[in-house]
Amino acid sequence: MSLCRLVVTCPDRVGIVARVSSFIAEKGGSITEANQHSDLETGRFFMRYEVETRNMSVDSDSFRQAFACIAKEFDMQWQWRDGEQRRRRLMIMVSRESHCLVDLLYRWTAGELDCDIAGVISNHEDMRSVVEWHGIEYHHVPVAADDKTSAFSSVEKIIENSQADTIVLARYMQIIPPALCERYSGQIINIHHSFLPSFAGARPYHQAHTRGVKLIGATCHYVTQELDAGPIIEQDIQRVTHCHTASDLVRLGRDIEKSVLARGVRWHLQDRVLIDGNKTVVFS
Amino acid sequence: MSLCRLVVTCPDRVGIVARVSSFIAEKGGSITEANQHSDLETGRFFMRYEVETRNMSVDSDSFRQAFACIAKEFDMQWQWRDGEQRRRRLMIMVSRESHCLVDLLYRWTAGELDCDIAGVISNHEDMRSVVEWHGIEYHHVPVAADDKTSAFSSVEKIIENSQADTIVLARYMQIIPPALCERYSGQIINIHHSFLPSFAGARPYHQAHTRGVKLIGATCHYVTQELDAGPIIEQDIQRVTHCHTASDLVRLGRDIEKSVLARGVRWHLQDRVLIDGNKTVVFS
Amino acid sequence: MSLCRLVVTCPDRVGIVARVSSFIAEKGGSITEANQHSDLETGRFFMRYEVETRNMSVDSDSFRQAFACIAKEFDMQWQWRDGEQRRRRLMIMVSRESHCLVDLLYRWTAGELDCDIAGVISNHEDMRSVVEWHGIEYHHVPVAADDKTSAFSSVEKIIENSQADTIVLARYMQIIPPALCERYSGQIINIHHSFLPSFAGARPYHQAHTRGVKLIGATCHYVTQELDAGPIIEQDIQRVTHCHTASDLVRLGRDIEKSVLARGVRWHLQDRVLIDGNKTVVFS
Amino acid sequence: MSLCRLVVTCPDRVGIVARVSSFIAEKGGSITEANQHSDLETGRFFMRYEVETRNMSVDSDSFRQAFACIAKEFDMQWQWRDGEQRRRRLMIMVSRESHCLVDLLYRWTAGELDCDIAGVISNHEDMRSVVEWHGIEYHHVPVAADDKTSAFSSVEKIIENSQADTIVLARYMQIIPPALCERYSGQIINIHHSFLPSFAGARPYHQAHTRGVKLIGATCHYVTQELDAGPIIEQDIQRVTHCHTASDLVRLGRDIEKSVLARGVRWHLQDRVLIDGNKTVVFS
């Protein structure tokens, strides 16, 4: 191990930083990046450290064992992620729009996403060729309107078998069933093609066009059982004018969608996104 | 007269541009800025010309008389605004937040707004001093919760007497009654402190904070009888993070509000905003 | 033919719009998009019309023949581009950075770029696989430091043989020789990875990092004999902080580069970019 | 005292955070906001804590005395700013452009700037009225082309007598002499009306217009003896097109200038800007 991450959430109180940073210093670790946040409304404290462990006197297992005492004392949810464990396994789900998928694959190839790709699941065959060209397994799971249950039972098995821990809905146009949302709570990332909470639901660009807004947007958020209402990770917008038709909005929106999703996924993979009720703390 | 504006709206059909531009050329006018738009959905055509009239053979009255024939043929709503008429008279309405008012007054002093200020109406006394320092008349019209009718009857009389033709709600926190909306239809400009249609209604920054959005915005729109739902003129946003409290959003929002309102008002005064159903065509 | 484009540049004077729009109306054409600009400093006039020609009484050849008289009278440089001719042939040149190339290929596949891809030329072999996967010919032309002349003679022949008319330098890291710049004047588009005129020349992100700027940018411009000094088509920026290393800037910059280049190329292909001395008029 | 700030710069090494945060915890202080940065190139460490001191067992003087030992050990430059000391005294210098001055005065009135205004110095009389309306002393110090020395000797005396510690050049169009730069090193903030390092020197908007850039900008930076080359605090940009004349750029630029300057000054006053060689660390 060399560069590790410590991520902590706990009730706020005096002395957390002192205790944690002293512990790391004692063990010979060097903090190279530090982020902290106190939510004054909820009284929760959030912290993320990047730790250079080259000169540390203990290995990850011993570190965790020793840290557990502090964690207990401060009632922490925490994670010490070292180099070996760090790589998450991503399952990408997609329907017929390719832009987010292709963008993620490109960034992954370029080394921008610190993860393995466990596979791609789609309710259509359209993306098979580009996915397989990247050497990634493609799972076609059609979703029949009258038998979604069996489709999602297949989806769940594929995710399980591939040992994926993070699911990215890269313009996947089916609603994820509650049980799956629950099971991968805080691990399913969606890109919604509007500036939420505006234009939730279907055909947001057409809604935006009808309303005559001057900016369109996209929102990357965690999926919860309530549609389009989960914690927001990232948003961005693009200026539009009366000249743009609804289909221009669709085209312009693709660029925002893919960059917003890519940022959200990248930050998630770097443990920079901490969930705080129905909001997020993003140490970007 | 020297620089004039011709603004036209009519059903779209072949030959409008040819007819209008030929007419102007025949009279010796020179088009220095031209904007056109066809709304394919509504079949409406929109056009705005800036015309240098130094070498024109006719004066404004003759121009109008002659143009009326074309206008009739093409079923146009139109306006020829010459230098004398051009200056609109602005009535600004404000409650307790000063930032939009002060910004408008500053821009007006700096020559950015081509209008006269007919006065300022407020339901509070707070802004009297700054308004009067600018040599502008200040009208204090309290709005009692149980007698809004008489308050707005006073407001209407003040507007009438001051010969204002455009009303700017610069963070005026009372709802304008339907009759006034109707009378000054397309002439009342409001600034709403959210990225509409998100967070319509009261306390939008607090709504935004609760929802955990990553961008806040402001919207400049024409006022209609349906609250916060009139045609949008301009919008803009500002990035925020988990670090920002609701009152930080209020502070950051002030800057967006004033710049968005200023742009909207400036474009309106330059006849750059044409209403197209519940949307706007903005020739900015 | 159906949707055609008329692009005109000429000395500004009264009556151009009237004459051109009347001519089009007489022939039964319908203007669906119109843009005009007068450069008051140079006295040049620029105009671009999209014309629906379904009901036109003449074909493209007759149109051109008839329009030539007007063009002569007004001393116009002009182009009438109909559906058959419209598709330009793009030669993409690239070195080792793939992001702009891959982005252009993706957009081309998605139908965002109205052109054929004539081929890809590179001084390295790295991109062969991805290019050929798209069914596009790949030309490897190494550029030896001591014999650039013969390399660029090969490049020129490949461009000629492929009948390319537009050349996109998608992070091509060799300097284009003057003769080639001259021959394809106004047809070679480069992406420079800085906010020109800041940080012209080599390693702009490192220059930017050293200077401590808070925004980095990219610039899409036409290539002229003077390095990094040709007419600018489009620019954009990205916010950075003290936390970002030079290599973070490189990574963040890739996203700006590809979107700025894509916009520039798209507008060029749609004849929306008109050269005005060392500047551009962009009817976007 | 209640909310205090600890700002530290020192050579980076293991254990700084642990030592400082433990010290604060021991004294009963509670860290409400924490920022840290390691510059890997210079090996410098930067840190800023906001500390709630309500429950602290020591007063500011004792705190400083005790902290001095740690500071010595780690070779720190540091500052403990408590409530009483916190208010800096701002001297604003201005020439004939009023927008930055008026904006700063408005924000100061609105409580956005945590400082006292020590006065305004100008080489012209133009701003006297608006400044005095705010109850602020106005010093007219003409700068004769052939006797700048005596003018700046007056300026220096006024600054001294007013006990100003921070100087804001809010579009002050004279060059500050080296001795004054030196004396108030890191305390003189300028707004430059371009996106530095582009268009340094005079008439940047005209330079930008001539070059045909598609974005204009403004830069807030500390003043050093090298003109327009000091550490950059903040920058922002605004999109422009071929339609904008040089004087449009001037108008549009005013909005960027004032918001960029206001952000820079606000952050400086909150001790969020730490100088790192010729760059800045901005804990915004």
PDB file of C-alpha atoms in Angstrom, chain C residues 36-37 40-41 195-199 208-217 221 228-237 239 241-246 263 267 278-284, chain D residues 36-37 40-41 195-199 208-217 221 228-237 239 241-246 263 267 278-284:
ATOM      1  CA  GLN C  36     -26.186  39.533 -41.094  1.00  0.00           C
ATOM      2  CA  HIS C  37     -23.309  41.561 -39.753  1.00  0.00           C
ATOM      3  CA  LEU C  40     -18.131  49.174 -38.938  1.00  0.00           C
ATOM      4  CA  GLU C  41     -14.345  49.271 -38.803  1.00  0.00           C
ATOM      5  CA  PHE C 195      -6.858  30.629 -23.923  1.00  0.00           C
ATOM      6  CA  LEU C 196      -5.047  32.480 -26.706  1.00  0.00           C
ATOM      7  CA  PRO C 197      -3.312  34.893 -26.853  1.00  0.00           C
ATOM      8  CA  SER C 198      -2.183  33.679 -23.406  1.00  0.00           C
ATOM      9  CA  PHE C 199       0.335  30.875 -23.434  1.00  0.00           C
ATOM     10  CA  ALA C 208      -0.633  28.313 -17.058  1.00  0.00           C
ATOM     11  CA  HIS C 209       0.246  26.359 -13.938  1.00  0.00           C
ATOM     12  CA  THR C 210       3.441  28.340 -13.445  1.00  0.00           C
ATOM     13  CA  ARG C 211       1.599  31.637 -13.810  1.00  0.00           C
ATOM     14  CA  GLY C 212      -1.060  30.542 -11.330  1.00  0.00           C
ATOM     15  CA  VAL C 213      -4.115  31.442 -13.409  1.00  0.00           C
ATOM     16  CA  LYS C 214      -7.541  30.576 -12.024  1.00  0.00           C
ATOM     17  CA  LEU C 215      -9.065  29.626 -15.369  1.00  0.00           C
ATOM     18  CA  ILE C 216      -7.617  27.541 -18.179  1.00  0.00           C
ATOM     19  CA  GLY C 217      -8.901  27.531 -21.712  1.00  0.00           C
ATOM     20  CA  HIS C 221      -8.712  28.921 -34.782  1.00  0.00           C
ATOM     21  CA  ASP C 228      -1.106  30.390 -32.984  1.00  0.00           C
ATOM     22  CA  ALA C 229      -2.131  33.768 -34.378  1.00  0.00           C
ATOM     23  CA  GLY C 230      -4.830  32.955 -36.935  1.00  0.00           C
ATOM     24  CA  PRO C 231      -8.485  34.050 -36.715  1.00  0.00           C
ATOM     25  CA  ILE C 232     -10.161  32.695 -33.583  1.00  0.00           C
ATOM     26  CA  ILE C 233     -13.358  30.702 -34.124  1.00  0.00           C
ATOM     27  CA  GLU C 234     -14.259  29.650 -30.601  1.00  0.00           C
ATOM     28  CA  GLN C 235     -12.872  29.609 -27.072  1.00  0.00           C
ATOM     29  CA  ASP C 236     -13.938  28.283 -23.737  1.00  0.00           C
ATOM     30  CA  ILE C 237     -12.564  27.990 -20.242  1.00  0.00           C
ATOM     31  CA  ARG C 239     -12.135  27.016 -13.545  1.00  0.00           C
ATOM     32  CA  THR C 241      -7.670  26.121  -8.258  1.00  0.00           C
ATOM     33  CA  HIS C 242      -4.378  25.889  -6.382  1.00  0.00           C
ATOM     34  CA  CYS C 243      -5.189  22.218  -5.796  1.00  0.00           C
ATOM     35  CA  HIS C 244      -4.758  21.328  -9.447  1.00  0.00           C
ATOM     36  CA  THR C 245      -1.361  20.140 -10.601  1.00  0.00           C
ATOM     37  CA  ALA C 246      -0.120  20.729 -14.126  1.00  0.00           C
ATOM     38  CA  ARG C 263     -18.131  23.475 -31.990  1.00  0.00           C
ATOM     39  CA  TRP C 267     -19.900  25.732 -37.392  1.00  0.00           C
ATOM     40  CA  ASN C 278      -7.745  38.313 -38.681  1.00  0.00           C
ATOM     41  CA  LYS C 279     -11.073  37.867 -36.935  1.00  0.00           C
ATOM     42  CA  THR C 280     -14.137  35.764 -37.555  1.00  0.00           C
ATOM     43  CA  VAL C 281     -17.828  36.417 -37.808  1.00  0.00           C
ATOM     44  CA  VAL C 282     -19.548  33.385 -36.305  1.00  0.00           C
ATOM     45  CA  PHE C 283     -23.280  33.038 -37.012  1.00  0.00           C
ATOM     46  CA  SER C 284     -23.831  30.363 -34.388  1.00  0.00           C
TER      47      SER C 284
ATOM     48  CA  GLN D  36      -5.174  22.737   4.045  1.00  0.00           C
ATOM     49  CA  HIS D  37      -2.909  22.622   1.041  1.00  0.00           C
ATOM     50  CA  LEU D  40       4.330  19.648  -3.849  1.00  0.00           C
ATOM     51  CA  GLU D  41       6.624  21.810  -5.963  1.00  0.00           C
ATOM     52  CA  PHE D 195      -7.797  37.873 -18.581  1.00  0.00           C
ATOM     53  CA  LEU D 196      -4.124  38.052 -17.591  1.00  0.00           C
ATOM     54  CA  PRO D 197      -1.579  37.251 -18.867  1.00  0.00           C
ATOM     55  CA  SER D 198      -3.446  38.188 -22.063  1.00  0.00           C
ATOM     56  CA  PHE D 199      -3.560  41.877 -22.814  1.00  0.00           C
ATOM     57  CA  ALA D 208      -9.026  42.039 -27.096  1.00  0.00           C
ATOM     58  CA  HIS D 209     -11.302  43.472 -29.751  1.00  0.00           C
ATOM     59  CA  THR D 210      -8.440  43.748 -32.224  1.00  0.00           C
ATOM     60  CA  ARG D 211      -7.400  40.153 -31.588  1.00  0.00           C
ATOM     61  CA  GLY D 212     -10.953  38.924 -32.054  1.00  0.00           C
ATOM     62  CA  VAL D 213     -11.183  36.816 -28.901  1.00  0.00           C
ATOM     63  CA  LYS D 214     -14.506  35.168 -28.082  1.00  0.00           C
ATOM     64  CA  LEU D 215     -14.234  35.649 -24.316  1.00  0.00           C
ATOM     65  CA  ILE D 216     -13.131  38.687 -22.357  1.00  0.00           C
ATOM     66  CA  GLY D 217     -12.053  38.608 -18.754  1.00  0.00           C
ATOM     67  CA  HIS D 221      -4.261  40.219  -8.294  1.00  0.00           C
ATOM     68  CA  ASP D 228       0.295  43.267 -14.041  1.00  0.00           C
ATOM     69  CA  ALA D 229       2.428  40.299 -13.023  1.00  0.00           C
ATOM     70  CA  GLY D 230       1.632  39.820  -9.330  1.00  0.00           C
ATOM     71  CA  PRO D 231      -0.035  36.732  -7.809  1.00  0.00           C
ATOM     72  CA  ILE D 232      -3.501  36.172  -9.264  1.00  0.00           C
ATOM     73  CA  ILE D 233      -6.350  35.914  -6.745  1.00  0.00           C
ATOM     74  CA  GLU D 234      -9.367  35.499  -8.992  1.00  0.00           C
ATOM     75  CA  GLN D 235     -10.414  35.671 -12.632  1.00  0.00           C
ATOM     76  CA  ASP D 236     -13.604  35.413 -14.575  1.00  0.00           C
ATOM     77  CA  ILE D 237     -14.771  35.779 -18.135  1.00  0.00           C
ATOM     78  CA  ARG D 239     -18.617  35.489 -23.709  1.00  0.00           C
ATOM     79  CA  THR D 241     -19.226  37.815 -30.261  1.00  0.00           C
ATOM     80  CA  HIS D 242     -18.348  39.605 -33.478  1.00  0.00           C
ATOM     81  CA  CYS D 243     -21.353  41.872 -32.832  1.00  0.00           C
ATOM     82  CA  HIS D 244     -19.700  43.512 -29.867  1.00  0.00           C
ATOM     83  CA  THR D 245     -17.750  46.696 -30.458  1.00  0.00           C
ATOM     84  CA  ALA D 246     -14.798  47.676 -28.315  1.00  0.00           C
ATOM     85  CA  ARG D 263     -14.688  38.250  -4.590  1.00  0.00           C
ATOM     86  CA  TRP D 267     -11.562  36.501   0.373  1.00  0.00           C
ATOM     87  CA  ASN D 278       3.996  34.263  -7.390  1.00  0.00           C
ATOM     88  CA  LYS D 279       0.797  32.267  -7.000  1.00  0.00           C
ATOM     89  CA  THR D 280      -1.990  32.191  -4.476  1.00  0.00           C
ATOM     90  CA  VAL D 281      -3.695  29.525  -2.458  1.00  0.00           C
ATOM     91  CA  VAL D 282      -7.349  30.552  -2.198  1.00  0.00           C
ATOM     92  CA  PHE D 283      -9.444  28.734   0.409  1.00  0.00           C
ATOM     93  CA  SER D 284     -12.761  29.963  -0.975  1.00  0.00           C
TER      94      SER D 284
END
